[in-house]
Short mmCIF file of C-alpha atoms in Angstrom, two decimals:
data_model
loop_
_atom_site.label_atom_id
_atom_site.label_comp_id
_atom_site.label_asym_id
_atom_site.label_seq_id
_atom_site.Cartn_x
_atom_site.Cartn_y
_atom_site.Cartn_z
CA MET A 204 0.00 0.00 0.00
CA ILE A 205 1.29 3.45 -0.87
CA ARG A 206 1.02 6.08 1.83
CA ARG A 207 1.49 9.79 1.24
CA TYR A 208 2.79 12.16 3.86
CA LYS A 209 3.44 15.88 3.85
CA VAL A 210 7.10 16.79 4.12
CA VAL A 211 8.57 20.10 5.18
CA VAL A 212 11.65 21.13 3.21
CA THR A 213 13.87 23.95 4.43
CA THR A 214 17.28 25.25 3.43
CA ASP A 215 19.62 26.84 5.93
CA THR A 216 22.01 29.72 5.33
CA LYS A 217 24.86 27.32 4.51
CA GLY A 218 22.85 25.57 1.80
CA TRP A 219 21.94 22.40 3.68
CA VAL A 220 18.49 21.07 2.77
CA SER A 221 16.50 19.60 5.65
CA VAL A 222 13.38 17.42 5.45
CA THR A 223 10.97 16.60 8.28
CA VAL A 224 7.66 14.72 8.24
CA PRO A 225 5.03 16.10 10.64
CA ALA A 226 3.00 12.85 10.70
CA LEU A 227 6.11 10.86 11.62
CA PRO A 228 7.84 12.66 14.50
CA GLY A 229 11.56 12.03 14.62
CA ILE A 230 11.95 11.56 10.88
CA HIS A 231 14.60 13.95 9.65
CA ALA A 232 17.05 13.99 6.76
CA GLU A 233 19.66 16.47 5.54
CA ALA A 234 21.72 16.75 2.39
CA HIS A 235 23.36 19.24 0.06
CA THR A 236 20.56 19.00 -2.52
CA ARG A 237 16.78 18.86 -2.35
CA GLU A 238 16.66 15.63 -4.36
CA GLN A 239 19.18 13.93 -2.10
CA ALA A 240 17.43 15.09 1.09
CA LEU A 241 14.08 13.82 -0.20
CA GLN A 242 15.62 10.46 -1.15
CA PHE A 243 17.23 10.12 2.28
CA ALA A 244 13.91 11.01 3.94
CA GLN A 245 12.06 8.46 1.82
CA ASN A 246 14.54 5.76 2.85
CA VAL A 247 14.24 6.67 6.54
CA MET A 248 10.44 6.77 6.31
CA ALA A 249 10.29 3.33 4.66
CA ALA A 250 12.56 1.81 7.30
CA HIS A 251 10.60 3.47 10.12
CA LEU A 252 7.22 2.31 8.81
CA LYS A 253 8.52 -1.24 8.32
CA SER A 254 9.79 -1.23 11.91
CA VAL A 255 6.44 0.03 13.23
CA GLU A 256 4.59 -2.62 11.22
CA THR A 257 6.94 -5.41 12.36
CA SER A 258 6.52 -4.44 16.00
CA GLY A 259 2.72 -4.41 15.66
CA GLY A 260 2.40 -0.66 16.01
CA LYS A 261 -0.13 1.52 14.25
CA ILE A 262 1.08 3.11 11.02
CA PRO A 263 -0.22 6.66 10.62
CA GLU A 264 -2.73 7.13 7.84
CA SER A 265 -1.72 9.16 4.83
CA ASP A 266 -2.12 12.80 5.63
CA ILE A 267 -2.37 14.06 2.08
CA ASP A 268 -4.47 13.17 -0.92
CA ALA A 269 -2.69 14.60 -3.91
CA ILE A 270 -3.49 14.48 -7.56
CA VAL A 271 -0.75 15.40 -9.98
CA VAL A 272 -1.72 16.93 -13.30
CA ASP A 273 0.96 17.39 -15.92
CA VAL A 274 0.33 20.22 -18.38
#
């Protein structure tokens, strides 16, 4: 099942890109590029959700319903 979560992307004054996920407290990733930070965050999120599932915990529902339209 695919879940979708909002991510917050910020860039500091030194150029580091930071990603957090409000629905998954503690999830944080940093990198030099936006793409890299998002990839790191996706990897951390997947590992976290697998761990929650394995331990019998409740996985948060998707907190976004997005439709992408290419024009």
